[in-house]
PDB file of C-alpha atoms in Angstrom:
ATOM      1  CA  UNK A   3      -8.022 -38.214 -10.042  1.00 59.00           C
ATOM      2  CA  UNK A   4      -4.733 -39.052  -8.326  1.00 60.00           C
ATOM      3  CA  UNK A   5      -2.847 -36.716 -10.677  1.00 62.00           C
ATOM      4  CA  UNK A   6      -5.266 -33.847  -9.975  1.00 66.00           C
ATOM      5  CA  UNK A   7      -4.939 -34.410  -6.237  1.00 68.00           C
ATOM      6  CA  UNK A   8      -1.139 -34.245  -6.562  1.00 64.00           C
ATOM      7  CA  UNK A   9      -1.371 -31.006  -8.512  1.00 64.00           C
ATOM      8  CA  UNK A  10      -3.677 -29.491  -5.919  1.00 67.00           C
ATOM      9  CA  UNK A  11      -1.343 -30.461  -3.079  1.00 67.00           C
ATOM     10  CA  UNK A  12       1.654 -28.920  -4.869  1.00 64.00           C
ATOM     11  CA  UNK A  13      -0.306 -25.753  -5.619  1.00 67.00           C
ATOM     12  CA  UNK A  14      -1.452 -25.247  -2.047  1.00 68.00           C
ATOM     13  CA  UNK A  15       1.999 -26.031  -0.690  1.00 63.00           C
ATOM     14  CA  UNK A  16       3.451 -23.411  -3.030  1.00 63.00           C
ATOM     15  CA  UNK A  17       0.826 -20.851  -2.057  1.00 66.00           C
ATOM     16  CA  UNK A  18       1.361 -21.337   1.655  1.00 66.00           C
ATOM     17  CA  UNK A  19       5.159 -21.469   1.542  1.00 63.00           C
ATOM     18  CA  UNK A  20       6.984 -18.546   3.083  1.00 69.00           C
ATOM     19  CA  UNK A  21      10.438 -19.966   2.453  1.00 76.00           C
ATOM     20  CA  UNK A  22      13.077 -17.535   1.222  1.00 89.00           C
ATOM     21  CA  UNK A  23      15.254 -18.871  -1.584  1.00 94.00           C
ATOM     22  CA  UNK A  24      18.846 -19.787  -0.770  1.00 97.00           C
ATOM     23  CA  UNK A  25      20.282 -17.542  -3.443  1.00 98.00           C
ATOM     24  CA  UNK A  26      23.851 -17.991  -2.188  1.00 98.00           C
ATOM     25  CA  UNK A  27      23.571 -21.746  -2.830  1.00 98.00           C
ATOM     26  CA  UNK A  28      22.192 -21.179  -6.329  1.00 98.00           C
ATOM     27  CA  UNK A  29      24.685 -18.494  -7.323  1.00 98.00           C
ATOM     28  CA  UNK A  30      27.585 -20.824  -6.471  1.00 98.00           C
ATOM     29  CA  UNK A  31      26.457 -23.075  -9.332  1.00 98.00           C
ATOM     30  CA  UNK A  32      25.147 -20.623 -11.911  1.00 98.00           C
ATOM     31  CA  UNK A  33      27.316 -19.016 -14.563  1.00 92.00           C
ATOM     32  CA  UNK A  34      27.142 -15.711 -16.436  1.00 92.00           C
ATOM     33  CA  UNK A  35      23.682 -14.850 -17.762  1.00 95.00           C
ATOM     34  CA  UNK A  36      22.204 -17.793 -15.839  1.00 97.00           C
ATOM     35  CA  UNK A  37      22.589 -15.721 -12.663  1.00 98.00           C
ATOM     36  CA  UNK A  38      20.491 -12.890 -14.102  1.00 97.00           C
ATOM     37  CA  UNK A  39      17.890 -15.352 -15.340  1.00 98.00           C
ATOM     38  CA  UNK A  40      17.692 -16.958 -11.893  1.00 98.00           C
ATOM     39  CA  UNK A  41      17.461 -13.629 -10.049  1.00 98.00           C
ATOM     40  CA  UNK A  42      14.643 -12.485 -12.389  1.00 97.00           C
ATOM     41  CA  UNK A  43      12.502 -15.395 -11.137  1.00 97.00           C
ATOM     42  CA  UNK A  44       9.894 -14.911  -8.430  1.00 94.00           C
ATOM     43  CA  UNK A  45      11.312 -15.839  -4.989  1.00 94.00           C
ATOM     44  CA  UNK A  46       8.840 -18.749  -4.750  1.00 91.00           C
ATOM     45  CA  UNK A  47      10.121 -20.177  -8.021  1.00 94.00           C
ATOM     46  CA  UNK A  48      13.743 -19.640  -6.938  1.00 96.00           C
ATOM     47  CA  UNK A  49      13.081 -21.470  -3.657  1.00 95.00           C
ATOM     48  CA  UNK A  50      11.499 -24.327  -5.605  1.00 94.00           C
ATOM     49  CA  UNK A  51      14.491 -24.492  -7.955  1.00 97.00           C
ATOM     50  CA  UNK A  52      16.884 -24.679  -4.991  1.00 98.00           C
ATOM     51  CA  UNK A  53      14.836 -27.495  -3.428  1.00 96.00           C
ATOM     52  CA  UNK A  54      14.878 -29.421  -6.708  1.00 97.00           C
ATOM     53  CA  UNK A  55      18.645 -28.915  -7.104  1.00 98.00           C
ATOM     54  CA  UNK A  56      19.286 -30.094  -3.541  1.00 98.00           C
ATOM     55  CA  UNK A  57      17.094 -33.180  -4.047  1.00 98.00           C
ATOM     56  CA  UNK A  58      18.972 -33.944  -7.244  1.00 98.00           C
ATOM     57  CA  UNK A  59      22.317 -33.644  -5.456  1.00 98.00           C
ATOM     58  CA  UNK A  60      21.136 -35.725  -2.505  1.00 98.00           C
ATOM     59  CA  UNK A  61      19.986 -38.548  -4.778  1.00 97.00           C
ATOM     60  CA  UNK A  62      22.921 -38.183  -7.195  1.00 98.00           C
ATOM     61  CA  UNK A  63      25.972 -36.590  -5.548  1.00 98.00           C
ATOM     62  CA  UNK A  64      27.848 -37.137  -8.806  1.00 98.00           C
ATOM     63  CA  UNK A  65      25.405 -34.884 -10.714  1.00 98.00           C
ATOM     64  CA  UNK A  66      27.264 -32.788 -13.268  1.00 98.00           C
ATOM     65  CA  UNK A  67      27.172 -29.028 -12.816  1.00 98.00           C
ATOM     66  CA  UNK A  68      25.004 -28.529 -15.883  1.00 98.00           C
ATOM     67  CA  UNK A  69      22.294 -30.772 -14.357  1.00 98.00           C
ATOM     68  CA  UNK A  70      22.336 -28.778 -11.113  1.00 98.00           C
ATOM     69  CA  UNK A  71      22.135 -25.531 -13.083  1.00 98.00           C
ATOM     70  CA  UNK A  72      19.186 -26.923 -15.060  1.00 98.00           C
ATOM     71  CA  UNK A  73      17.461 -27.842 -11.789  1.00 98.00           C
ATOM     72  CA  UNK A  74      17.874 -24.274 -10.557  1.00 98.00           C
ATOM     73  CA  UNK A  75      16.585 -22.787 -13.831  1.00 98.00           C
ATOM     74  CA  UNK A  76      13.972 -25.330 -14.926  1.00 98.00           C
ATOM     75  CA  UNK A  77      11.064 -22.957 -14.169  1.00 97.00           C
ATOM     76  CA  UNK A  78      12.802 -19.732 -15.236  1.00 98.00           C
ATOM     77  CA  UNK A  79      10.430 -19.398 -18.183  1.00 97.00           C
ATOM     78  CA  UNK A  80       7.649 -18.538 -15.758  1.00 96.00           C
ATOM     79  CA  UNK A  81       9.390 -15.195 -15.210  1.00 96.00           C
ATOM     80  CA  UNK A  82       8.145 -13.884 -18.570  1.00 95.00           C
ATOM     81  CA  UNK A  83       5.018 -12.814 -16.653  1.00 92.00           C
ATOM     82  CA  UNK A  84       4.530 -11.417 -13.154  1.00 88.00           C
ATOM     83  CA  UNK A  85       3.630 -13.965 -10.484  1.00 85.00           C
ATOM     84  CA  UNK A  86      -0.126 -13.714  -9.995  1.00 87.00           C
ATOM     85  CA  UNK A  87      -1.391 -16.223  -7.483  1.00 84.00           C
ATOM     86  CA  UNK A  88      -4.878 -16.743  -8.886  1.00 84.00           C
ATOM     87  CA  UNK A  89      -3.561 -17.164 -12.427  1.00 87.00           C
ATOM     88  CA  UNK A  90      -0.964 -19.674 -11.217  1.00 83.00           C
ATOM     89  CA  UNK A  91      -3.632 -21.707  -9.428  1.00 83.00           C
ATOM     90  CA  UNK A  92      -5.969 -21.736 -12.422  1.00 85.00           C
ATOM     91  CA  UNK A  93      -3.167 -22.519 -14.877  1.00 86.00           C
ATOM     92  CA  UNK A  94      -1.941 -25.286 -12.566  1.00 82.00           C
ATOM     93  CA  UNK A  95      -5.335 -26.940 -12.713  1.00 83.00           C
ATOM     94  CA  UNK A  96      -6.036 -26.452 -16.408  1.00 83.00           C
ATOM     95  CA  UNK A  97      -3.835 -25.414 -19.305  1.00 80.00           C
ATOM     96  CA  UNK A  98      -5.567 -25.521 -22.694  1.00 91.00           C
ATOM     97  CA  UNK A  99      -3.458 -26.213 -25.770  1.00 92.00           C
ATOM     98  CA  UNK A 100      -2.326 -22.757 -26.862  1.00 95.00           C
ATOM     99  CA  UNK A 101       0.677 -21.997 -29.066  1.00 97.00           C
ATOM    100  CA  UNK A 102       3.686 -20.406 -27.337  1.00 96.00           C
ATOM    101  CA  UNK A 103       3.564 -17.229 -29.433  1.00 96.00           C
ATOM    102  CA  UNK A 104       2.346 -14.581 -29.497  1.00 96.00           C
ATOM    103  CA  UNK A 105       2.366 -14.424 -25.719  1.00 95.00           C
ATOM    104  CA  UNK A 106      -1.030 -13.159 -24.631  1.00 95.00           C
ATOM    105  CA  UNK A 107      -2.162 -11.088 -21.699  1.00 93.00           C
ATOM    106  CA  UNK A 108      -4.371 -12.169 -18.843  1.00 91.00           C
ATOM    107  CA  UNK A 109      -5.390 -15.719 -18.112  1.00 92.00           C
ATOM    108  CA  UNK A 110      -4.626 -16.940 -21.639  1.00 94.00           C
ATOM    109  CA  UNK A 111      -1.036 -15.797 -21.162  1.00 94.00           C
ATOM    110  CA  UNK A 112      -0.891 -17.638 -17.844  1.00 94.00           C
ATOM    111  CA  UNK A 113      -2.067 -20.792 -19.595  1.00 94.00           C
ATOM    112  CA  UNK A 114       0.645 -20.331 -22.223  1.00 96.00           C
ATOM    113  CA  UNK A 115       3.331 -19.874 -19.574  1.00 95.00           C
ATOM    114  CA  UNK A 116       2.200 -22.983 -17.719  1.00 93.00           C
ATOM    115  CA  UNK A 117       2.378 -25.060 -20.876  1.00 95.00           C
ATOM    116  CA  UNK A 118       5.470 -23.500 -22.528  1.00 96.00           C
ATOM    117  CA  UNK A 119       7.680 -22.268 -19.658  1.00 96.00           C
ATOM    118  CA  UNK A 120      10.434 -24.804 -20.512  1.00 97.00           C
ATOM    119  CA  UNK A 121      10.683 -23.263 -24.004  1.00 98.00           C
ATOM    120  CA  UNK A 122      10.678 -19.690 -22.668  1.00 98.00           C
ATOM    121  CA  UNK A 123      13.528 -20.550 -20.289  1.00 98.00           C
ATOM    122  CA  UNK A 124      15.514 -22.545 -22.833  1.00 97.00           C
ATOM    123  CA  UNK A 125      15.434 -19.645 -25.287  1.00 97.00           C
ATOM    124  CA  UNK A 126      17.387 -17.603 -22.724  1.00 97.00           C
ATOM    125  CA  UNK A 127      19.988 -20.224 -21.765  1.00 98.00           C
ATOM    126  CA  UNK A 128      23.242 -20.385 -23.730  1.00 97.00           C
ATOM    127  CA  UNK A 129      24.721 -23.674 -22.500  1.00 98.00           C
ATOM    128  CA  UNK A 130      23.249 -26.366 -24.773  1.00 98.00           C
ATOM    129  CA  UNK A 131      23.361 -29.038 -22.025  1.00 98.00           C
ATOM    130  CA  UNK A 132      21.445 -26.874 -19.541  1.00 98.00           C
ATOM    131  CA  UNK A 133      19.048 -25.761 -22.263  1.00 98.00           C
ATOM    132  CA  UNK A 134      18.315 -29.367 -23.295  1.00 98.00           C
ATOM    133  CA  UNK A 135      17.523 -30.470 -19.720  1.00 98.00           C
ATOM    134  CA  UNK A 136      15.302 -27.457 -19.066  1.00 98.00           C
ATOM    135  CA  UNK A 137      13.402 -28.194 -22.283  1.00 97.00           C
ATOM    136  CA  UNK A 138      12.781 -31.803 -21.303  1.00 96.00           C
ATOM    137  CA  UNK A 139      12.058 -31.417 -17.590  1.00 95.00           C
ATOM    138  CA  UNK A 140       8.356 -32.270 -18.099  1.00 93.00           C
ATOM    139  CA  UNK A 141       8.918 -34.904 -20.799  1.00 94.00           C
ATOM    140  CA  UNK A 142      12.350 -36.395 -20.099  1.00 96.00           C
ATOM    141  CA  UNK A 143      14.341 -38.047 -22.858  1.00 96.00           C
ATOM    142  CA  UNK A 144      17.798 -38.377 -21.329  1.00 97.00           C
ATOM    143  CA  UNK A 145      19.163 -39.890 -18.122  1.00 98.00           C
ATOM    144  CA  UNK A 146      19.679 -36.505 -16.441  1.00 98.00           C
ATOM    145  CA  UNK A 147      16.361 -35.295 -17.809  1.00 97.00           C
ATOM    146  CA  UNK A 148      14.636 -38.214 -16.051  1.00 98.00           C
ATOM    147  CA  UNK A 149      16.547 -37.508 -12.851  1.00 98.00           C
ATOM    148  CA  UNK A 150      15.627 -33.830 -12.967  1.00 98.00           C
ATOM    149  CA  UNK A 151      11.998 -34.780 -13.610  1.00 97.00           C
ATOM    150  CA  UNK A 152      12.040 -37.107 -10.576  1.00 96.00           C
ATOM    151  CA  UNK A 153      13.522 -34.418  -8.322  1.00 97.00           C
ATOM    152  CA  UNK A 154      10.938 -31.908  -9.543  1.00 94.00           C
ATOM    153  CA  UNK A 155       8.004 -34.298  -9.063  1.00 89.00           C
ATOM    154  CA  UNK A 156       8.895 -35.126  -5.457  1.00 76.00           C
ATOM    155  CA  UNK A 157       7.362 -31.841  -4.426  1.00 63.00           C
TER     156      UNK A 157
END
């Protein structure tokens, strides 16, 4: 029940947020194709990525650049579909076990994106260190993966 309540709070906070992303901050860290990947994200997801990156840097000022870049791009896989508020809410509450491919349309596709967005982002990231952290941001395996996960969960 506590986990569901946390998810609901994050969802409503995201829906009500009117914050514009600090793209200048993000673009100072991102390299090459990472910039295009970041800019293809919905502004709400970009703002979230910036908040996560700033929390990571506040907690760990020594964070390597690749960890900050992973924080900015950790939800970039959600950009494979347009941002549809109702789908995001439903997928945030329930995501049945669907395979990542083929990517479906409608609500089933939203469920897939919710569950597999780390994979969709990682497939588009060249730097293996950034790719690895993005892949593990929901199930951390490394030190920086755990730190990224913590910064992401604070929201």
